[in-house]
CSV table of C-alpha atoms in Angstrom, one decimal:
chain,number,residue,atom,x,y,z
A,292,UNK,CA,12.8,20.6,-95.7
A,293,UNK,CA,10.0,18.7,-94.5
A,294,UNK,CA,6.4,20.7,-93.2
A,295,UNK,CA,6.3,20.8,-89.7
A,296,UNK,CA,2.4,19.9,-89.3
A,297,UNK,CA,0.1,21.8,-86.7
A,298,UNK,CA,-3.8,21.7,-86.2
A,299,UNK,CA,-4.6,25.3,-86.7
A,300,UNK,CA,-7.8,26.2,-84.3
A,301,UNK,CA,-9.4,28.7,-86.4
A,302,UNK,CA,-12.9,29.6,-84.3
A,303,UNK,CA,-13.5,33.1,-85.2
A,304,UNK,CA,-10.7,34.6,-86.4
A,305,UNK,CA,-10.7,36.0,-89.9
A,306,UNK,CA,-9.1,34.2,-92.7
A,307,UNK,CA,-8.7,35.8,-95.8
A,308,UNK,CA,-9.0,33.7,-99.7
A,309,UNK,CA,-8.2,35.4,-102.3
A,310,UNK,CA,-9.6,33.6,-105.8
A,311,UNK,CA,-13.5,32.6,-106.5
A,312,UNK,CA,-12.4,30.1,-108.6
A,313,UNK,CA,-12.6,26.6,-108.1
A,314,UNK,CA,-9.8,26.0,-105.5
A,315,UNK,CA,-11.1,28.5,-103.2
A,316,UNK,CA,-14.6,26.2,-103.4
A,317,UNK,CA,-13.1,23.7,-101.5
A,318,UNK,CA,-11.4,25.3,-99.2
A,319,UNK,CA,-13.8,27.2,-97.9
A,320,UNK,CA,-16.0,24.8,-96.7
A,321,UNK,CA,-13.2,23.5,-94.1
A,322,UNK,CA,-12.1,26.6,-93.2
A,323,UNK,CA,-16.4,27.3,-91.7
A,324,UNK,CA,-16.1,23.5,-90.8
A,325,UNK,CA,-12.9,25.4,-88.4
A,326,UNK,CA,-14.4,27.9,-87.6
A,327,UNK,CA,-13.0,30.6,-89.2
A,328,UNK,CA,-14.3,33.9,-89.9
A,329,UNK,CA,-13.8,34.3,-94.3
A,330,UNK,CA,-13.4,37.1,-96.2
A,331,UNK,CA,-13.2,36.3,-99.6
A,332,UNK,CA,-11.7,38.6,-102.4
A,333,UNK,CA,-12.7,38.3,-105.8
A,334,UNK,CA,-14.3,39.5,-108.3
A,335,UNK,CA,-16.2,36.8,-109.7
A,336,UNK,CA,-17.3,33.3,-108.2
A,337,UNK,CA,-18.9,30.0,-108.4
A,338,UNK,CA,-22.1,28.7,-108.0
A,339,UNK,CA,-21.1,26.9,-105.1
A,340,UNK,CA,-19.6,29.9,-103.7
A,341,UNK,CA,-22.1,32.2,-104.5
A,342,UNK,CA,-24.5,29.9,-102.0
A,343,UNK,CA,-22.2,30.1,-99.4
A,344,UNK,CA,-22.7,34.4,-99.1
A,345,UNK,CA,-25.8,33.9,-99.7
A,346,UNK,CA,-26.5,31.8,-96.9
A,347,UNK,CA,-23.6,34.5,-94.6
A,348,UNK,CA,-21.0,32.3,-94.3
A,349,UNK,CA,-18.8,34.2,-96.2
A,350,UNK,CA,-17.6,38.0,-96.6
A,351,UNK,CA,-17.5,38.7,-100.3
A,352,UNK,CA,-15.8,42.0,-101.5
A,353,UNK,CA,-16.0,41.8,-105.5
A,354,UNK,CA,-13.1,43.6,-105.9
A,355,UNK,CA,-9.3,42.0,-107.3
A,356,UNK,CA,-6.9,42.2,-104.3
A,357,UNK,CA,-5.5,45.3,-103.1
A,358,UNK,CA,-2.4,45.9,-100.7
A,359,UNK,CA,-3.3,46.1,-97.3
A,360,UNK,CA,-5.9,43.2,-97.9
A,361,UNK,CA,-3.8,40.8,-95.4
A,362,UNK,CA,-4.1,43.1,-92.5
A,363,UNK,CA,-5.8,41.4,-89.6
A,364,UNK,CA,-6.1,38.0,-90.9
A,365,UNK,CA,-4.2,34.6,-89.2
A,366,UNK,CA,-4.1,33.0,-91.8
A,367,UNK,CA,-4.4,33.4,-96.2
A,368,UNK,CA,-5.0,31.9,-98.5
A,369,UNK,CA,-4.4,32.4,-102.7
A,370,UNK,CA,-5.6,30.6,-104.8
A,371,UNK,CA,-6.5,33.8,-108.3
A,372,UNK,CA,-5.7,32.5,-112.0
A,373,UNK,CA,-3.4,35.4,-112.5
A,374,UNK,CA,0.6,33.9,-110.9
A,375,UNK,CA,0.9,38.0,-110.3
A,376,UNK,CA,-1.2,38.3,-108.1
A,377,UNK,CA,-0.8,35.2,-106.4
A,378,UNK,CA,2.9,35.9,-105.6
A,379,UNK,CA,2.0,40.2,-104.8
A,380,UNK,CA,-0.3,38.2,-101.9
A,381,UNK,CA,2.4,36.2,-100.1
A,382,UNK,CA,4.8,38.5,-100.5
A,383,UNK,CA,2.1,41.1,-98.4
A,384,UNK,CA,2.2,37.8,-96.3
A,385,UNK,CA,5.3,37.3,-95.6
A,386,UNK,CA,5.9,40.1,-94.5
A,387,UNK,CA,3.3,40.8,-91.9
A,388,UNK,CA,4.3,37.2,-90.2
A,389,UNK,CA,0.8,36.0,-91.9
A,390,UNK,CA,1.3,32.1,-93.1
A,391,UNK,CA,0.0,32.0,-96.4
A,392,UNK,CA,-0.8,28.7,-97.9
A,393,UNK,CA,-0.2,29.7,-102.4
A,394,UNK,CA,-2.3,26.7,-104.5
A,395,UNK,CA,-0.2,27.5,-108.1
A,396,UNK,CA,3.3,26.8,-106.8
A,397,UNK,CA,4.4,24.5,-103.6
A,398,UNK,CA,7.8,25.8,-104.1
A,399,UNK,CA,6.9,29.0,-102.9
A,400,UNK,CA,4.3,28.0,-100.6
A,401,UNK,CA,5.5,29.5,-96.8
A,402,UNK,CA,2.3,26.7,-95.8
A,403,UNK,CA,0.2,23.6,-97.5
A,404,UNK,CA,-2.5,22.7,-97.1
A,405,UNK,CA,-2.7,19.2,-96.3
A,406,UNK,CA,-5.2,16.3,-97.5
A,407,UNK,CA,-7.3,16.0,-94.5
A,408,UNK,CA,-10.5,13.7,-93.1
A,409,UNK,CA,-12.0,13.6,-89.9
A,410,UNK,CA,-14.2,10.8,-88.4
A,411,UNK,CA,-15.9,11.7,-85.1
A,412,UNK,CA,-13.6,13.0,-83.5
A,413,UNK,CA,-10.7,12.1,-85.3
A,414,UNK,CA,-8.6,13.7,-87.8
A,415,UNK,CA,-6.3,13.0,-90.6
A,416,UNK,CA,-3.8,15.7,-92.4
A,417,UNK,CA,-1.5,14.1,-94.8
A,418,UNK,CA,1.5,16.4,-97.0
A,419,UNK,CA,3.2,13.4,-99.5
A,420,UNK,CA,5.8,16.9,-100.4
A,421,UNK,CA,3.5,19.1,-102.5
A,422,UNK,CA,1.4,16.5,-104.1
A,423,UNK,CA,-1.9,16.9,-103.9
A,424,UNK,CA,-3.3,13.0,-105.4
A,425,UNK,CA,-0.6,11.3,-103.6
A,426,UNK,CA,-2.1,12.5,-100.6
A,427,UNK,CA,-5.1,12.0,-100.9
A,428,UNK,CA,-5.5,8.7,-101.7
A,429,UNK,CA,-2.5,8.1,-98.5
A,430,UNK,CA,-5.4,10.3,-96.6
A,431,UNK,CA,-8.6,8.0,-98.0
A,432,UNK,CA,-6.5,4.9,-97.4
A,433,UNK,CA,-6.7,5.6,-92.9
A,434,UNK,CA,-9.9,7.2,-93.2
A,435,UNK,CA,-11.6,4.0,-94.3
A,436,UNK,CA,-9.4,2.1,-92.4
A,437,UNK,CA,-10.4,4.1,-88.4
A,438,UNK,CA,-13.7,3.5,-90.5
A,439,UNK,CA,-13.6,0.0,-90.5
A,440,UNK,CA,-11.5,-0.8,-87.9
A,441,UNK,CA,-8.9,-1.9,-89.2
A,442,UNK,CA,-6.5,0.7,-86.8
A,443,UNK,CA,-6.4,0.2,-83.0
A,444,UNK,CA,-8.3,4.0,-82.5
A,445,UNK,CA,-9.0,3.2,-79.5
A,446,UNK,CA,-9.4,6.4,-76.9
A,447,UNK,CA,-7.4,6.2,-74.0
A,448,UNK,CA,-7.8,10.2,-72.3
A,449,UNK,CA,-11.5,9.9,-73.0
A,450,UNK,CA,-12.6,6.6,-73.3
A,451,UNK,CA,-16.2,4.8,-74.5
A,452,UNK,CA,-18.1,4.4,-71.6
A,453,UNK,CA,-21.2,2.1,-70.6
A,454,UNK,CA,-22.4,-0.4,-73.5
A,455,UNK,CA,-23.2,-0.8,-76.4
A,456,UNK,CA,-25.8,-3.1,-78.3
A,457,UNK,CA,-24.1,-3.4,-81.9
A,458,UNK,CA,-25.7,-6.0,-84.7
A,459,UNK,CA,-23.6,-7.7,-86.2
A,460,UNK,CA,-25.8,-8.6,-89.4
A,461,UNK,CA,-26.3,-11.4,-90.9
A,462,UNK,CA,-23.0,-13.2,-90.7
A,463,UNK,CA,-20.3,-11.9,-93.6
A,464,UNK,CA,-17.8,-9.5,-91.3
A,465,UNK,CA,-18.5,-6.7,-93.7
A,466,UNK,CA,-21.9,-6.8,-94.0
A,467,UNK,CA,-21.6,-5.2,-90.3
A,468,UNK,CA,-22.5,-1.3,-89.9
A,469,UNK,CA,-19.6,1.1,-90.0
A,470,UNK,CA,-20.3,2.4,-86.7
A,471,UNK,CA,-20.6,-1.1,-85.5
A,472,UNK,CA,-17.3,-1.1,-86.5
A,473,UNK,CA,-15.9,1.7,-85.1
A,474,UNK,CA,-17.3,0.8,-81.6
A,475,UNK,CA,-16.2,-3.1,-81.8
A,476,UNK,CA,-12.3,-1.4,-82.2
A,477,UNK,CA,-12.5,0.1,-79.1
A,478,UNK,CA,-14.2,-2.6,-76.5
A,479,UNK,CA,-12.2,-4.0,-73.4
A,480,UNK,CA,-15.2,-6.8,-72.9
A,481,UNK,CA,-16.7,-8.1,-76.4
A,482,UNK,CA,-19.9,-10.1,-75.4
A,483,UNK,CA,-20.4,-12.1,-78.9
A,484,UNK,CA,-23.4,-13.8,-79.4
A,485,UNK,CA,-23.0,-17.3,-81.8
A,486,UNK,CA,-24.2,-16.1,-84.8
A,487,UNK,CA,-22.2,-12.6,-84.7
A,488,UNK,CA,-19.2,-12.6,-87.2
A,489,UNK,CA,-16.7,-14.8,-85.7
A,490,UNK,CA,-14.1,-13.3,-88.2
A,491,UNK,CA,-14.0,-10.0,-86.6
A,492,UNK,CA,-13.1,-11.8,-83.4
A,493,UNK,CA,-9.2,-12.4,-85.5
A,494,UNK,CA,-8.5,-8.0,-85.5
A,495,UNK,CA,-9.5,-7.2,-81.9
A,496,UNK,CA,-6.1,-6.3,-79.9
A,497,UNK,CA,-5.0,-9.0,-77.2
A,498,UNK,CA,-6.3,-7.1,-74.5
A,499,UNK,CA,-9.6,-7.4,-75.2
A,500,UNK,CA,-11.3,-10.0,-73.1
A,501,UNK,CA,-14.4,-11.8,-75.1
A,502,UNK,CA,-16.7,-13.8,-73.4
A,503,UNK,CA,-18.5,-16.3,-75.3
A,504,UNK,CA,-22.4,-16.0,-74.7
A,505,UNK,CA,-23.0,-19.0,-77.6
A,506,UNK,CA,-26.4,-20.1,-77.3
A,507,UNK,CA,-26.0,-23.4,-78.9
A,508,UNK,CA,-29.6,-25.5,-79.6
A,509,UNK,CA,-30.0,-28.2,-77.8
A,510,UNK,CA,-26.2,-27.7,-76.3
A,511,UNK,CA,-23.7,-25.6,-73.9
A,512,UNK,CA,-25.3,-22.1,-73.2
A,513,UNK,CA,-25.1,-18.9,-71.2
A,514,UNK,CA,-27.9,-18.4,-70.0
A,515,UNK,CA,-30.1,-14.5,-70.5
A,516,UNK,CA,-29.5,-13.5,-67.4
A,517,UNK,CA,-25.6,-14.1,-66.4
A,518,UNK,CA,-25.5,-12.3,-70.2
A,519,UNK,CA,-27.4,-9.7,-68.4
A,520,UNK,CA,-24.9,-9.9,-65.3
A,521,UNK,CA,-22.3,-9.7,-67.3
A,522,UNK,CA,-22.9,-6.3,-69.3
A,523,UNK,CA,-23.8,-4.8,-65.8
A,524,UNK,CA,-20.6,-5.9,-63.6
A,525,UNK,CA,-18.1,-4.8,-66.7
A,526,UNK,CA,-19.7,-1.6,-67.3
A,527,UNK,CA,-19.5,-0.8,-63.8
A,528,UNK,CA,-16.3,-1.6,-63.2
A,529,UNK,CA,-15.1,1.3,-65.8
A,530,UNK,CA,-14.9,-0.6,-69.3
A,531,UNK,CA,-16.2,0.2,-72.3
A,532,UNK,CA,-18.8,-3.5,-73.0
A,533,UNK,CA,-20.0,-4.2,-76.8
A,534,UNK,CA,-22.4,-7.0,-77.2
A,535,UNK,CA,-21.8,-8.0,-80.0
A,536,UNK,CA,-24.9,-10.4,-81.7
A,537,UNK,CA,-25.9,-11.8,-85.0
A,538,UNK,CA,-29.0,-9.4,-87.4
A,539,UNK,CA,-30.4,-6.4,-85.7
A,540,UNK,CA,-29.7,-6.3,-81.4
A,541,UNK,CA,-34.1,-6.1,-81.6
A,542,UNK,CA,-35.1,-8.5,-83.9
A,543,UNK,CA,-35.0,-11.7,-81.7
A,544,UNK,CA,-31.7,-10.4,-80.3
A,545,UNK,CA,-33.2,-9.9,-76.9
A,546,UNK,CA,-31.5,-6.5,-77.1
A,547,UNK,CA,-34.3,-5.4,-75.5
A,548,UNK,CA,-33.1,-7.1,-71.7
A,549,UNK,CA,-30.4,-6.6,-72.0
A,550,UNK,CA,-31.3,-3.1,-72.6
A,551,UNK,CA,-33.8,-3.0,-69.5
A,552,UNK,CA,-31.1,-5.0,-67.5
A,553,UNK,CA,-28.6,-1.4,-68.6
A,554,UNK,CA,-31.2,1.4,-67.5
A,555,UNK,CA,-32.0,-0.7,-63.8
A,556,UNK,CA,-28.4,-0.1,-62.8
A,557,UNK,CA,-27.8,3.4,-64.1
A,558,UNK,CA,-25.6,1.3,-67.7
A,559,UNK,CA,-26.0,4.0,-70.1
A,560,UNK,CA,-26.2,2.6,-73.6
A,561,UNK,CA,-25.3,2.8,-77.4
A,562,UNK,CA,-27.2,0.8,-80.0
A,563,UNK,CA,-25.5,0.2,-82.8
A,564,UNK,CA,-28.7,-1.5,-85.9
A,565,UNK,CA,-27.5,-4.6,-87.5
A,566,UNK,CA,-28.7,-5.8,-90.9
A,567,UNK,CA,-31.4,-8.3,-90.3
A,568,UNK,CA,-30.8,-11.8,-91.6
A,569,UNK,CA,-34.6,-11.9,-91.9
A,570,UNK,CA,-34.1,-9.2,-95.3
A,571,UNK,CA,-29.9,-10.1,-96.5
A,572,UNK,CA,-30.7,-13.9,-96.7
A,573,UNK,CA,-33.0,-14.2,-98.8
A,574,UNK,CA,-32.0,-11.3,-100.5
A,575,UNK,CA,-28.4,-13.2,-100.5
A,576,UNK,CA,-30.5,-16.2,-102.6
A,577,UNK,CA,-31.5,-13.7,-104.1
A,578,UNK,CA,-34.8,-14.0,-103.5
A,579,UNK,CA,-36.6,-10.5,-102.9
A,580,UNK,CA,-38.9,-10.5,-99.8
A,581,UNK,CA,-41.3,-8.2,-101.6
A,582,UNK,CA,-42.8,-8.9,-105.5
A,583,UNK,CA,-45.0,-5.1,-107.3
A,584,UNK,CA,-47.3,-7.9,-108.2
A,585,UNK,CA,-46.6,-10.4,-106.8
A,586,UNK,CA,-46.5,-9.9,-102.6
A,587,UNK,CA,-46.9,-6.3,-101.4
A,588,UNK,CA,-46.3,-7.9,-97.4
A,589,UNK,CA,-44.0,-10.0,-95.4
A,590,UNK,CA,-44.0,-11.6,-92.3
A,591,UNK,CA,-40.8,-11.8,-90.0
A,592,UNK,CA,-41.3,-15.0,-87.4
A,593,UNK,CA,-39.3,-16.7,-85.1
A,594,UNK,CA,-40.3,-20.4,-84.3
A,595,UNK,CA,-38.1,-21.3,-81.4
A,596,UNK,CA,-41.1,-23.2,-80.3
A,597,UNK,CA,-43.0,-25.5,-82.8
A,598,UNK,CA,-47.0,-24.5,-84.1
A,599,UNK,CA,-49.3,-25.8,-81.3
A,600,UNK,CA,-46.8,-25.4,-79.0
A,601,UNK,CA,-48.9,-23.5,-75.7
A,602,UNK,CA,-45.8,-21.6,-75.6
A,603,UNK,CA,-46.8,-20.2,-78.9
A,604,UNK,CA,-47.7,-16.5,-79.4
A,605,UNK,CA,-48.0,-17.2,-83.3
A,606,UNK,CA,-51.5,-16.8,-85.5
A,607,UNK,CA,-50.5,-20.1,-88.0
A,608,UNK,CA,-54.1,-19.8,-89.4
A,609,UNK,CA,-53.7,-15.9,-90.2
A,610,UNK,CA,-50.2,-15.9,-92.1
A,611,UNK,CA,-51.5,-19.8,-93.6
A,612,UNK,CA,-55.0,-17.3,-95.3
A,613,UNK,CA,-52.2,-14.0,-95.5
A,614,UNK,CA,-51.0,-14.0,-99.1
A,615,UNK,CA,-47.4,-12.0,-97.4
A,616,UNK,CA,-44.5,-13.9,-97.9
A,617,UNK,CA,-43.5,-15.8,-95.6
A,618,UNK,CA,-40.0,-15.1,-93.5
A,619,UNK,CA,-39.3,-17.8,-89.9
A,620,UNK,CA,-36.4,-17.6,-88.1
A,621,UNK,CA,-35.4,-21.1,-85.9
A,622,UNK,CA,-38.1,-23.0,-88.4
A,623,UNK,CA,-35.7,-26.1,-89.9
A,624,UNK,CA,-36.0,-28.8,-87.6
A,625,UNK,CA,-39.8,-28.0,-86.9
A,626,UNK,CA,-40.2,-27.8,-90.4
A,627,UNK,CA,-42.5,-30.7,-90.4
A,628,UNK,CA,-44.4,-29.2,-88.1
A,629,UNK,CA,-44.1,-25.5,-90.1
A,630,UNK,CA,-45.6,-27.1,-93.5
A,631,UNK,CA,-48.3,-29.3,-91.7
A,632,UNK,CA,-49.6,-26.1,-90.2
A,633,UNK,CA,-49.9,-24.4,-92.9
A,634,UNK,CA,-51.2,-27.1,-95.2
A,635,UNK,CA,-54.2,-27.0,-92.5
A,636,UNK,CA,-54.8,-23.8,-92.0
A,637,UNK,CA,-55.3,-23.2,-95.8
A,638,UNK,CA,-51.3,-22.4,-97.8
A,639,UNK,CA,-51.9,-24.2,-101.5
A,640,UNK,CA,-49.4,-27.4,-101.7
A,641,UNK,CA,-47.6,-25.4,-104.4
A,642,UNK,CA,-46.0,-22.9,-102.2
A,643,UNK,CA,-42.9,-22.1,-103.4
A,644,UNK,CA,-40.5,-22.8,-100.5
A,645,UNK,CA,-36.9,-21.9,-99.7
A,646,UNK,CA,-34.3,-23.2,-97.1
A,647,UNK,CA,-31.0,-21.4,-97.0
A,648,UNK,CA,-28.2,-22.1,-94.9
A,649,UNK,CA,-25.3,-20.3,-94.1
A,650,UNK,CA,-26.6,-16.9,-95.3
A,651,UNK,CA,-23.6,-14.3,-97.2
A,652,UNK,CA,-21.1,-17.0,-95.9
A,653,UNK,CA,-18.8,-18.6,-98.1
A,654,UNK,CA,-20.5,-21.8,-97.0
A,655,UNK,CA,-23.9,-20.8,-98.2
A,656,UNK,CA,-26.3,-23.2,-99.8
A,657,UNK,CA,-29.9,-24.0,-100.8
A,658,UNK,CA,-32.6,-25.9,-101.4
A,659,UNK,CA,-35.8,-25.0,-102.8
A,660,UNK,CA,-38.9,-27.0,-102.4
A,661,UNK,CA,-42.8,-26.4,-102.9
A,662,UNK,CA,-44.9,-26.6,-99.0
A,663,UNK,CA,-45.5,-30.5,-99.3
A,664,UNK,CA,-41.6,-31.1,-100.0
A,665,UNK,CA,-40.2,-29.3,-98.1
A,666,UNK,CA,-39.6,-31.6,-95.0
A,667,UNK,CA,-38.8,-34.3,-97.1
A,668,UNK,CA,-35.9,-32.1,-99.1
A,669,UNK,CA,-34.2,-30.6,-96.0
A,670,UNK,CA,-34.2,-33.9,-94.4
A,671,UNK,CA,-32.6,-34.8,-97.5
A,672,UNK,CA,-29.8,-32.0,-97.5
A,673,UNK,CA,-29.3,-32.2,-94.2
A,674,UNK,CA,-29.8,-29.1,-93.6
A,675,UNK,CA,-28.6,-27.8,-90.5
A,676,UNK,CA,-29.2,-24.5,-88.1
A,677,UNK,CA,-28.4,-21.1,-89.4
A,678,UNK,CA,-30.8,-21.3,-92.0
A,679,UNK,CA,-34.0,-18.8,-92.7
A,680,UNK,CA,-37.4,-20.5,-94.4
A,681,UNK,CA,-38.5,-18.5,-96.9
A,682,UNK,CA,-42.8,-18.9,-97.8
A,683,UNK,CA,-44.0,-18.0,-100.9
A,684,UNK,CA,-44.4,-16.9,-104.4
A,685,UNK,CA,-41.4,-14.9,-104.7
A,686,UNK,CA,-38.8,-18.3,-103.7
A,687,UNK,CA,-40.2,-17.9,-107.7
A,688,UNK,CA,-39.5,-14.6,-108.8
A,689,UNK,CA,-35.7,-15.3,-107.2
A,690,UNK,CA,-35.7,-18.1,-109.9
A,691,UNK,CA,-36.8,-16.6,-112.8
A,692,UNK,CA,-33.9,-13.6,-111.9
A,693,UNK,CA,-31.8,-16.8,-111.3
A,694,UNK,CA,-32.6,-18.2,-115.4
A,695,UNK,CA,-31.7,-14.6,-116.5
A,696,UNK,CA,-28.8,-14.5,-115.7
A,697,UNK,CA,-27.4,-17.8,-116.3
A,698,UNK,CA,-29.0,-17.5,-120.4
A,699,UNK,CA,-27.0,-13.8,-120.4
A,700,UNK,CA,-23.0,-16.3,-119.7
A,701,UNK,CA,-21.4,-16.6,-123.2
C-alpha cells in the first residue's frame, strides 16, 4: 500500500533516536530544525553528533537500547547496525502505538522518512517506494524548480504585498538571482525595463499583468514619474508588484527614486540586488575589471550626457589622470566626445579600449581598439546600444587570456 504522507509538527515533542552512526547524523539535524526534543541512545556517536550533544541540543544516553526507552516518545527512529536491536525497538514502538522509522528494512518499517527539502516556507517530501536515491533525485528536481521560479508557486492564502525592486542581471536570463526569480514567479503585476531579461517574461502565468516600462534612447519611453505612479497604484490595489530592471536596481537604475515614491505612499518595498552589467559584461568578454599589478581600481560612469555638457557631473580630467579601469555605460553614441576628452586631459592615445555589445547574450560581440581609434572602429563596426565600453590596460589582460586559450586548443 502507498504510504499516507503527513507533516508532523514536532515542536517540543520527544523524539527517540536509537543508534549514533551516519544515518542518525543525517536525520537528527532535520528533527532539531522541526523543534523536536531529541533523545539519542547509543554507546557511541559520530563527531558531528558529539558537537550537537556538547551544544546541549541533543540529550545523549551513552548505552545500548533497553526495553522501556520508547516510553513518552511521539516518534522513534531506529538506525543501529544490528538488525535484532532494530527489530526489538520497532516491536516495542508498535506495541505502544508509536510511529517508528526503521532504517534497515523499509518493508518492516511502520513509517518512512521521505527525501525532504525546503524553499522558504514550502516543504517538499518525496517517497519513491522505499528507494531513497530515486526519491532524493525527484526532490532535488522539484526544489531546483521552486528556487529558480520555473514552477508556479504563487501564494494564495498569504500573498506577498507591496513592491519588489528586482535586479534582473546583465541580460542572460540565467544570471538573475534565485531570490529575484522566486519573487518574479509570485508577481501579480510586472513592470519591466527594456534591458530586463525579456526571456523570463515568457514564463509568467497568463494572468500576470505585464507593463512595458521601456525607455528607448531617442524613442518611445515611459516617464519615471509615471512608473512611480504605476507601482504605487497597483500595490494599493493589493497586488504584488515586481519592478524588473536590468542589472542592479541601484546602479544607474533609478531604484532609489522608486523606493522613495513607495515609501512616501506607505508601500512596503523589497530590494533584490542584481548583477550589474558594469562588471558582468567585461567578465563575459574575458576582461577582469581589476588585475594584480595592472589596475587596483575601477570607475563606473554613466555617460547619458557627453563630456562638456552642463548637465554632466563627471570629473573627466580626474578620470583621465587615473590609472584605473574605466567602465562606461550609455557611452557608445558619445564615444567620439569621450575619447577626445580623455586624450585632451592626459590619457595615452595607445590606451586599450574594448566595446562589448549585447553582453552575456548569444548575440554578444566585441570590438577592440585604442583610445585614438575607438570612435572610428565603433562606427565602422556598427556597434549599437546596449554596449559597455572598457578603457584601460585590463583589456590587454583579456587579450592575453584569449591568446592562451587559443594556444591550448588542439
